[in-house]
Short mmCIF file of C-alpha atoms in Angstrom, two decimals:
data_model
loop_
_atom_site.label_atom_id
_atom_site.label_comp_id
_atom_site.label_asym_id
_atom_site.label_seq_id
_atom_site.Cartn_x
_atom_site.Cartn_y
_atom_site.Cartn_z
CA MET M 17 152.33 47.88 164.40
CA MET M 18 151.70 46.51 167.89
CA THR M 19 150.80 42.82 168.26
CA LEU M 20 148.65 41.70 171.17
CA GLU M 21 150.26 39.23 173.56
CA PRO M 22 148.36 35.92 173.88
CA HIS M 23 146.22 35.38 176.96
CA LYS M 24 147.92 33.40 179.74
CA LEU M 25 145.97 30.44 181.07
CA LEU M 26 146.91 28.39 184.14
CA ILE M 27 145.70 24.77 184.21
CA VAL M 28 145.69 23.18 187.67
CA ASP M 29 145.06 19.43 187.45
CA ASP M 30 146.71 16.27 188.78
CA ASN M 31 145.64 14.15 185.79
CA PRO M 32 148.36 14.10 183.06
CA THR M 33 145.86 13.06 180.38
CA ASN M 34 143.55 15.98 181.10
CA ILE M 35 146.52 18.34 181.16
CA LYS M 36 147.83 17.13 177.77
CA VAL M 37 144.44 17.37 176.07
CA LEU M 38 143.77 20.87 177.39
CA PHE M 39 147.34 22.04 176.79
CA ASP M 40 147.38 20.93 173.15
CA PHE M 41 144.06 22.32 171.99
CA LEU M 42 144.32 25.58 173.92
CA LYS M 43 147.83 26.18 172.59
CA ASN M 44 146.54 25.53 169.08
CA TYR M 45 144.01 28.34 169.64
CA GLY M 46 146.81 30.78 170.44
CA PHE M 47 146.78 30.77 174.23
CA LYS M 48 149.93 30.75 176.35
CA VAL M 49 149.33 27.76 178.64
CA LEU M 50 150.97 27.22 182.03
CA ILE M 51 150.68 23.99 184.05
CA ALA M 52 150.42 23.26 187.79
CA LYS M 53 149.94 19.65 188.94
CA ASN M 54 148.39 20.45 192.35
CA GLY M 55 147.15 23.29 194.54
CA GLU M 56 150.48 23.95 196.27
CA ASN M 57 152.27 24.12 192.92
CA ALA M 58 149.62 26.54 191.61
CA LEU M 59 149.99 28.88 194.61
CA THR M 60 153.78 28.89 194.13
CA LYS M 61 153.47 29.80 190.45
CA LEU M 62 150.99 32.57 191.24
CA GLU M 63 153.66 34.30 193.32
CA GLU M 64 155.63 34.85 190.10
CA ILE M 65 152.97 35.23 187.39
CA THR M 66 149.43 36.56 187.10
CA PRO M 67 147.42 34.61 184.52
CA ASP M 68 144.38 35.94 182.72
CA LEU M 69 142.28 32.91 183.70
CA ILE M 70 142.66 29.72 185.78
CA LEU M 71 141.20 26.29 184.97
CA LEU M 72 141.09 24.56 188.38
CA ASP M 73 140.37 20.90 189.11
CA ILE M 74 138.53 20.19 192.38
CA MET M 75 139.57 16.63 193.23
CA MET M 76 143.35 16.81 193.80
CA PRO M 77 145.74 15.36 196.39
CA GLY M 78 146.91 17.73 199.12
CA ILE M 79 144.76 20.86 199.15
CA ASN M 80 141.71 20.40 196.94
CA GLY M 81 140.38 22.85 194.39
CA PHE M 82 137.98 24.57 196.80
CA GLU M 83 140.76 25.41 199.29
CA THR M 84 143.11 26.40 196.46
CA CYS M 85 140.46 28.80 195.11
CA GLU M 86 139.90 30.27 198.55
CA ARG M 87 143.64 30.89 199.07
CA ILE M 88 144.01 32.40 195.58
CA LYS M 89 141.23 34.87 196.32
CA GLU M 90 142.94 35.91 199.57
CA ASN M 91 145.83 37.38 197.56
CA PRO M 92 144.90 40.91 196.31
CA SER M 93 147.07 40.57 193.18
CA ASN M 94 145.11 37.48 192.02
CA ARG M 95 141.70 38.30 193.45
CA ASP M 96 140.28 39.43 190.11
CA VAL M 97 141.59 36.49 188.05
CA PRO M 98 138.57 34.46 186.86
CA ILE M 99 138.57 30.79 187.98
CA ILE M 100 136.65 28.04 186.17
CA PHE M 101 136.26 24.79 188.12
CA MET M 102 136.69 21.46 186.27
CA THR M 103 135.29 18.36 187.97
CA ALA M 104 133.19 15.26 187.68
CA LEU M 105 131.13 16.46 190.69
CA ALA M 106 127.96 17.63 189.03
CA ASP M 107 125.68 18.02 192.05
CA THR M 108 124.20 21.42 192.84
CA GLU M 109 125.76 21.61 196.28
CA ASN M 110 129.32 21.49 194.91
CA LYS M 111 128.49 23.96 192.15
CA VAL M 112 127.06 26.44 194.66
CA LYS M 113 130.08 25.96 196.94
CA GLY M 114 132.53 26.62 194.10
CA LEU M 115 130.70 29.75 192.95
CA SER M 116 130.43 31.06 196.53
CA LEU M 117 134.22 30.81 196.89
CA GLY M 118 134.70 33.16 193.95
CA ALA M 119 134.73 30.95 190.86
CA VAL M 120 133.03 32.38 187.78
CA ASP M 121 131.99 29.13 186.10
CA TYR M 122 131.83 25.35 186.39
CA ILE M 123 132.74 22.75 183.70
CA THR M 124 131.74 19.16 184.28
CA LYS M 125 134.01 16.30 183.15
CA PRO M 126 134.15 14.80 180.67
CA PHE M 127 134.07 18.14 178.85
CA GLN M 128 133.76 19.17 175.25
CA GLN M 129 136.67 21.21 173.90
CA GLU M 130 134.34 23.66 172.13
CA GLU M 131 132.46 24.27 175.38
CA VAL M 132 135.69 24.87 177.27
CA LEU M 133 136.89 27.25 174.58
CA ALA M 134 133.57 29.11 174.53
CA ARG M 135 133.53 29.52 178.32
CA ILE M 136 137.17 30.64 178.39
CA ASN M 137 136.59 33.25 175.67
CA LEU M 138 133.40 34.43 177.39
CA HIS M 139 135.08 35.00 180.76
CA LEU M 140 138.19 36.56 179.21
CA LYS M 141 135.89 38.96 177.40
CA LEU M 142 133.94 39.63 180.61
CA ARG M 143 137.18 40.22 182.49
CA SER M 144 138.42 42.58 179.77
CA LEU M 145 135.14 44.49 179.86
CA THR M 146 135.23 44.57 183.67
CA LYS M 147 138.79 45.95 183.66
CA GLU M 148 137.83 48.49 181.01
CA LEU M 149 134.79 49.51 183.03
CA ALA M 150 136.94 49.85 186.19
CA GLU M 151 139.43 52.01 184.28
CA LYS M 152 136.60 54.15 182.91
CA ASN M 153 135.15 54.48 186.40
CA GLN M 154 138.57 55.46 187.70
CA GLN M 155 138.95 58.03 184.91
CA LEU M 156 135.43 59.28 185.62
CA SER M 157 136.23 59.54 189.33
CA GLN M 158 139.41 61.48 188.53
CA MET M 159 137.50 63.72 186.13
CA ASN M 160 134.85 64.31 188.80
CA GLU M 161 137.53 65.20 191.32
CA LEU M 162 139.18 67.53 188.79
CA LEU M 163 135.82 69.05 187.92
CA GLU M 164 134.96 69.55 191.60
CA HIS M 165 138.38 71.12 192.15
CA LYS M 166 137.87 73.43 189.18
CA VAL M 167 134.36 74.29 190.37
CA GLU M 168 135.75 75.09 193.83
CA GLU M 169 138.51 77.22 192.27
CA ARG M 170 136.04 78.99 190.01
CA THR M 171 133.60 79.51 192.86
CA LEU M 172 136.40 80.96 194.98
CA GLU M 173 137.47 83.21 192.10
CA LEU M 174 133.89 84.38 191.64
CA LYS M 175 133.53 85.05 195.37
CA LYS M 176 136.78 86.99 195.35
CA ALA M 177 135.70 88.94 192.29
CA GLN M 178 132.31 89.56 193.88
CA SER M 179 133.83 90.73 197.17
CA GLN M 180 136.29 92.94 195.29
CA LEU M 181 133.46 94.36 193.21
CA ILE M 182 131.39 95.03 196.33
CA ILE M 183 134.30 96.71 198.06
CA SER M 184 135.17 98.66 194.91
CA GLU M 185 131.57 99.85 194.68
CA LYS M 186 131.61 100.75 198.36
CA MET M 187 134.91 102.57 197.91
CA SER M 188 133.51 104.36 194.88
CA SER M 189 130.37 105.36 196.79
CA LEU M 190 132.48 106.34 199.79
CA GLY M 191 134.78 108.32 197.53
CA GLN M 192 131.85 110.24 196.05
CA LEU M 193 130.41 110.85 199.51
CA VAL M 194 133.73 111.94 200.96
CA ALA M 195 134.53 114.12 197.96
CA GLY M 196 131.15 115.81 198.36
CA ILE M 197 131.70 116.32 202.11
CA ALA M 198 135.21 117.63 201.48
CA HIS M 199 133.86 120.06 198.90
CA GLU M 200 131.17 121.27 201.29
CA ILE M 201 133.75 121.64 204.07
CA ASN M 202 136.22 123.52 201.91
CA ASN M 203 133.90 126.44 201.20
CA PRO M 204 133.13 127.48 204.82
CA VAL M 205 136.68 126.59 205.94
CA GLY M 206 138.10 128.81 203.21
CA PHE M 207 135.69 131.56 204.20
CA ILE M 208 136.63 131.29 207.90
CA SER M 209 140.35 131.05 207.16
CA GLY M 210 140.23 134.10 204.90
CA ASN M 211 138.25 136.15 207.45
CA LEU M 212 140.60 135.18 210.26
CA GLN M 213 143.37 136.99 208.44
CA HIS M 214 141.26 140.16 208.46
CA ILE M 215 140.28 139.63 212.12
CA ARG M 216 143.96 139.36 213.04
CA GLN M 217 144.71 142.60 211.22
CA TYR M 218 141.69 144.39 212.72
CA THR M 219 142.64 143.15 216.18
CA GLU M 220 146.18 144.39 215.82
CA ASP M 221 144.84 147.78 214.68
CA LEU M 222 142.51 148.02 217.68
CA MET M 223 145.34 147.00 220.04
CA ASN M 224 147.54 149.71 218.60
CA LEU M 225 144.74 152.23 219.05
CA ILE M 226 144.28 151.18 222.71
CA ASN M 227 148.04 151.53 223.26
CA LEU M 228 147.90 155.03 221.80
CA TYR M 229 145.04 155.98 224.13
CA GLN M 230 146.88 154.61 227.14
CA THR M 231 150.04 156.43 226.14
CA ASN M 232 148.37 159.78 225.52
CA TYR M 233 145.67 159.51 228.17
CA PRO M 234 147.28 157.58 231.01
CA ASN M 235 144.60 158.71 233.47
CA PRO M 236 141.20 157.67 232.08
CA VAL M 237 137.95 158.88 233.56
CA PRO M 238 136.52 156.66 236.37
CA GLU M 239 133.89 155.07 234.12
CA ILE M 240 136.53 153.88 231.57
CA ALA M 241 138.88 152.77 234.33
CA GLU M 242 136.09 150.66 235.82
CA GLU M 243 135.30 149.04 232.45
CA ILE M 244 139.01 148.27 231.91
CA THR M 245 138.98 146.41 235.20
CA ASN M 246 135.71 144.60 234.43
CA ILE M 247 136.84 143.26 231.06
CA GLU M 248 140.37 142.46 232.32
CA LEU M 249 141.90 144.39 229.47
CA ASP M 250 145.48 143.24 230.11
CA TYR M 251 144.43 139.56 229.94
CA LEU M 252 142.24 140.23 226.88
CA VAL M 253 145.14 141.91 225.04
CA GLU M 254 147.35 138.91 225.82
CA ASP M 255 144.80 136.15 225.13
CA LEU M 256 143.04 137.44 221.99
CA PRO M 257 145.96 136.83 219.58
CA GLN M 258 146.31 133.32 221.03
CA LEU M 259 142.63 132.64 220.39
CA ILE M 260 143.05 133.74 216.80
CA ASP M 261 146.13 131.51 216.45
CA SER M 262 144.11 128.58 217.82
CA MET M 263 141.26 129.24 215.40
CA GLN M 264 143.67 129.37 212.50
CA SER M 265 145.26 126.12 213.64
CA GLY M 266 141.81 124.50 213.84
CA THR M 267 140.82 125.62 210.36
CA LYS M 268 144.13 124.34 209.00
CA ARG M 269 143.47 121.01 210.71
CA ILE M 270 140.03 120.82 209.07
CA ALA M 271 141.54 121.73 205.69
CA ASP M 272 144.22 119.03 206.10
CA ILE M 273 141.59 116.42 206.99
CA SER M 274 139.54 117.44 203.97
CA GLN M 275 142.60 117.16 201.75
CA SER M 276 143.44 113.73 203.20
CA MET M 277 139.89 112.55 202.62
CA ARG M 278 140.13 113.58 198.97
CA ILE M 279 143.50 111.86 198.54
CA PHE M 280 142.41 108.66 200.30
CA SER M 281 139.12 108.24 198.48
CA ARG M 282 140.06 109.57 195.08
CA ALA M 283 138.25 107.69 192.32
CA ASP M 284 140.42 105.35 190.26
CA SER M 285 140.12 105.43 186.48
CA ASN M 286 140.46 102.40 184.23
CA ASN M 287 144.10 103.31 183.68
CA LYS M 288 146.82 103.64 186.27
CA ILE M 289 148.02 107.14 187.09
CA ARG M 290 151.17 108.54 188.67
CA PHE M 291 150.84 108.85 192.43
CA ASN M 292 152.92 109.89 195.44
CA ILE M 293 152.92 106.93 197.84
CA HIS M 294 153.76 109.13 200.82
CA GLU M 295 150.64 111.23 200.24
CA GLY M 296 148.55 108.06 200.37
CA ILE M 297 150.15 106.85 203.60
CA ASP M 298 149.91 110.28 205.25
CA SER M 299 146.27 110.68 204.30
CA THR M 300 145.51 107.23 205.76
CA LEU M 301 147.32 108.08 208.99
CA LEU M 302 145.43 111.36 209.32
CA ILE M 303 142.10 109.58 208.93
CA LEU M 304 143.18 106.98 211.54
CA LYS M 305 144.57 109.56 213.96
CA TYR M 306 141.67 109.11 216.37
CA ARG M 307 142.52 105.41 216.71
CA LEU M 308 146.13 106.15 217.57
CA LYS M 309 145.29 108.26 220.61
CA ALA M 310 145.61 106.91 224.16
CA ASN M 311 142.56 105.42 225.83
CA ASP M 312 141.69 103.79 229.14
CA LYS M 313 143.10 100.43 227.95
CA ARG M 314 146.44 101.47 226.45
CA PRO M 315 148.81 104.39 225.94
CA ALA M 316 148.97 106.28 222.64
CA ILE M 317 150.38 104.49 219.60
CA GLU M 318 153.38 106.26 218.14
CA VAL M 319 153.85 106.24 214.38
CA VAL M 320 157.50 106.47 213.32
CA LYS M 321 157.95 107.34 209.65
CA ASN M 322 161.24 106.77 207.87
CA TYR M 323 160.52 107.86 204.31
CA GLY M 324 162.98 107.32 201.52
CA ASN M 325 163.23 109.42 198.38
CA LEU M 326 160.45 107.81 196.38
CA PRO M 327 159.51 108.73 192.82
CA GLU M 328 155.87 108.68 191.83
CA ILE M 329 154.63 105.29 190.67
CA GLU M 330 151.95 104.26 188.19
CA CYS M 331 149.08 102.71 190.16
CA TYR M 332 145.47 102.81 191.25
CA PRO M 333 145.78 105.21 194.23
CA SER M 334 142.48 104.42 195.91
CA GLN M 335 143.23 100.70 195.90
CA LEU M 336 146.68 101.18 197.42
CA ASN M 337 145.24 103.50 200.06
CA GLN M 338 142.85 100.70 200.94
CA VAL M 339 145.85 98.38 201.40
CA PHE M 340 147.62 100.92 203.64
CA MET M 341 144.41 101.28 205.65
CA ASN M 342 144.06 97.49 206.11
CA LEU M 343 147.68 96.98 207.19
CA ILE M 344 147.82 99.94 209.58
CA VAL M 345 144.49 98.95 211.14
CA ASN M 346 145.86 95.42 211.58
CA GLY M 347 148.85 96.91 213.41
CA ILE M 348 146.60 99.00 215.66
CA GLU M 349 144.45 95.97 216.48
CA ALA M 350 147.54 93.86 217.22
CA LEU M 351 148.69 96.52 219.70
CA GLU M 352 145.23 96.68 221.25
CA GLU M 353 145.16 92.88 221.60
CA LEU M 354 148.55 93.06 223.30
CA SER M 355 147.08 95.51 225.81
CA THR M 356 144.35 93.05 226.76
CA LYS M 357 146.99 90.44 227.61
CA GLU M 358 149.22 92.71 229.71
CA ASN M 359 148.51 94.23 233.08
CA LEU M 360 148.18 97.97 233.61
CA ALA M 361 151.78 98.41 234.76
CA GLU M 362 153.13 96.62 231.68
CA ASN M 363 150.86 98.69 229.46
CA LYS M 364 152.39 101.89 230.80
CA VAL M 365 155.96 100.67 230.39
CA ARG M 366 155.89 99.14 226.93
CA ASN M 367 155.78 101.57 224.03
CA ARG M 368 153.20 101.01 221.30
CA THR M 369 154.82 101.71 217.94
CA ILE M 370 154.02 101.40 214.26
CA ASN M 371 157.04 101.96 212.02
CA ILE M 372 156.56 102.83 208.37
CA ASN M 373 159.66 102.66 206.16
CA THR M 374 159.81 103.33 202.43
CA GLU M 375 162.68 102.74 200.03
CA HIS M 376 163.38 103.13 196.32
CA ILE M 377 165.37 100.14 195.04
CA GLN M 378 166.76 101.65 191.88
CA ASN M 379 168.45 98.61 190.32
CA GLU M 380 165.13 96.73 190.40
CA GLN M 381 162.93 99.75 189.61
CA ILE M 382 160.64 99.05 192.52
CA VAL M 383 159.55 100.76 195.72
CA LYS M 384 159.31 98.93 199.03
CA ILE M 385 156.97 99.84 201.89
CA ILE M 386 157.36 98.14 205.27
CA ILE M 387 154.68 98.56 207.95
CA ARG M 388 155.86 97.09 211.25
CA ASP M 389 154.21 96.92 214.68
CA ASN M 390 155.50 95.66 218.02
CA GLY M 391 152.19 94.07 218.94
CA ILE M 392 151.09 90.56 219.76
CA GLY M 393 152.43 88.95 216.57
CA ILE M 394 150.83 86.07 214.67
CA GLU M 395 150.70 82.54 216.02
CA PRO M 396 152.72 80.06 213.87
CA ALA M 397 149.65 77.90 213.22
CA VAL M 398 147.80 80.91 211.83
CA GLN M 399 150.58 82.34 209.67
CA LYS M 400 149.91 80.01 206.73
CA LYS M 401 146.26 81.08 206.59
CA ILE M 402 146.25 84.85 206.99
CA PHE M 403 145.94 85.58 203.25
CA GLU M 404 143.20 82.98 202.75
CA TYR M 405 139.85 84.23 201.55
CA LEU M 406 137.39 84.77 204.45
CA PHE M 407 139.92 83.63 207.10
CA THR M 408 139.85 85.75 210.26
CA THR M 409 140.93 85.35 213.87
CA LYS M 410 138.65 88.14 215.06
CA ALA M 411 135.47 87.55 217.02
CA VAL M 412 132.17 87.11 215.19
CA GLY M 413 131.00 90.43 213.81
CA LYS M 414 134.41 92.08 214.11
CA GLY M 415 136.23 90.70 211.08
CA THR M 416 135.28 89.73 207.53
CA GLY M 417 138.41 87.82 206.53
CA LEU M 418 138.63 89.99 203.42
CA GLY M 419 141.20 92.63 204.40
CA LEU M 420 144.47 90.77 203.85
CA SER M 421 143.08 88.59 201.05
CA ILE M 422 141.96 91.61 199.06
CA SER M 423 145.13 93.53 199.97
CA ARG M 424 147.24 90.78 198.40
CA GLN M 425 144.93 90.69 195.38
CA ILE M 426 145.29 94.46 194.93
CA VAL M 427 149.08 94.41 195.28
CA GLU M 428 149.88 91.25 193.33
CA ASP M 429 147.09 90.90 190.75
CA ASN M 430 146.29 94.56 190.08
CA HIS M 431 149.79 96.01 190.50
CA GLN M 432 152.12 93.07 189.73
CA GLY M 433 153.86 93.61 193.08
CA SER M 434 154.19 91.42 196.15
CA LEU M 435 152.78 91.41 199.67
CA THR M 436 154.62 89.27 202.24
CA PHE M 437 155.08 89.32 206.00
CA ASN M 438 157.37 88.33 208.84
CA SER M 439 156.04 87.73 212.33
CA VAL M 440 157.34 86.54 215.68
CA PHE M 441 154.57 85.64 218.10
CA GLY M 442 154.77 87.91 221.13
CA GLU M 443 157.10 90.42 219.45
CA GLY M 444 155.30 91.86 216.44
CA THR M 445 154.65 91.68 212.71
CA GLU M 446 155.87 93.44 209.60
CA PHE M 447 154.21 93.52 206.19
CA ILE M 448 156.39 94.16 203.15
CA ILE M 449 154.90 95.65 200.01
CA THR M 450 156.91 95.88 196.78
CA LEU M 451 155.53 97.76 193.78
CA PRO M 452 156.98 98.36 190.32
CA LEU M 453 157.51 101.99 189.34
CA LEU M 454 155.83 101.50 185.97
CA SER M 455 152.76 99.48 185.11
CA SER M 456 153.25 96.45 182.92
#
């Protein structure tokens, strides 16, 4: 069982009789009593100990009680120690002066022991309550800070969840829209593609028939000869198959775009499914193809793919496609920003490249995707902030600050993977995605 230590009292008085009387009766009441015979002695003792209360005489040789009190209160470690003045000076002026210097009470000599004891106990109790109140206020302040921190964290989590929900809803709506468009495109494209096969066959048949006529009737009548010249038959025979080839290439291009749209915007279920990462990247690149072409500000951006032998992974395909879209768009924009900082001659010389590498790390059962650009890079001061929620370096209206934040959330929270980056300002940036093969 813990026993409370007795309160320490410091008596400062130059009168031996007063000291003995106070020392004896206060010790009898269980106090630990310390003695100082003048102000200088008291200040020296206070460098080594901190009493719970000080009984201070005013009329002393050397520095008097008022000056001693003032110097005690200048020391932060003793500033809160209550001081009770003891003196024969009973006038109001001296009482006011003592209280203004920081004393808590005033006992007039000759004093009654019971009064001294009552005042000491009162101010020790007040000091204890004051310290307890200060500790409670400190605890309350800490709790408020913790609560504010938790509120900020929770608010941020809610904002992230809200933004993810909004984007998920947009992606879902976009997926339904794109799937509907793709379905509507597929029907006429299939019809055209199928008929082009017949047109090619019919054209070849007609060409053969014309060849037979020219072989068996090398000298056509004037009217036919004139028409052959008018329609430029030789050019027509040469160009028509090429036109058909071009039409077939165009329909295949439309079919590929439709397929990529379906892959990119496929609706995710509540459970992860097996998915080919390369299909997701390729579909994203096909959708972004228009942004990779050359324009009046920069040359074309070349995409260099170095695909490893990846197995299918368990994931939410639409979410990962969104990540690929964000990172590739970031690379394109970094290359476009580089073009604004270089002159026309430099723009023509420097290649614009986005490299996409994939690798299956078998001993760790993960896949790694690296998307690297040789654009402007990220300034060192910005690198610590790029994954922060709502942080963006883009101009007002051109960036939401959600792309990289949500990308990391998708990769790390939803797929238990990792999204990191390396960047050298002026040379380029690479983002590294690692994903487990199987969902946990």
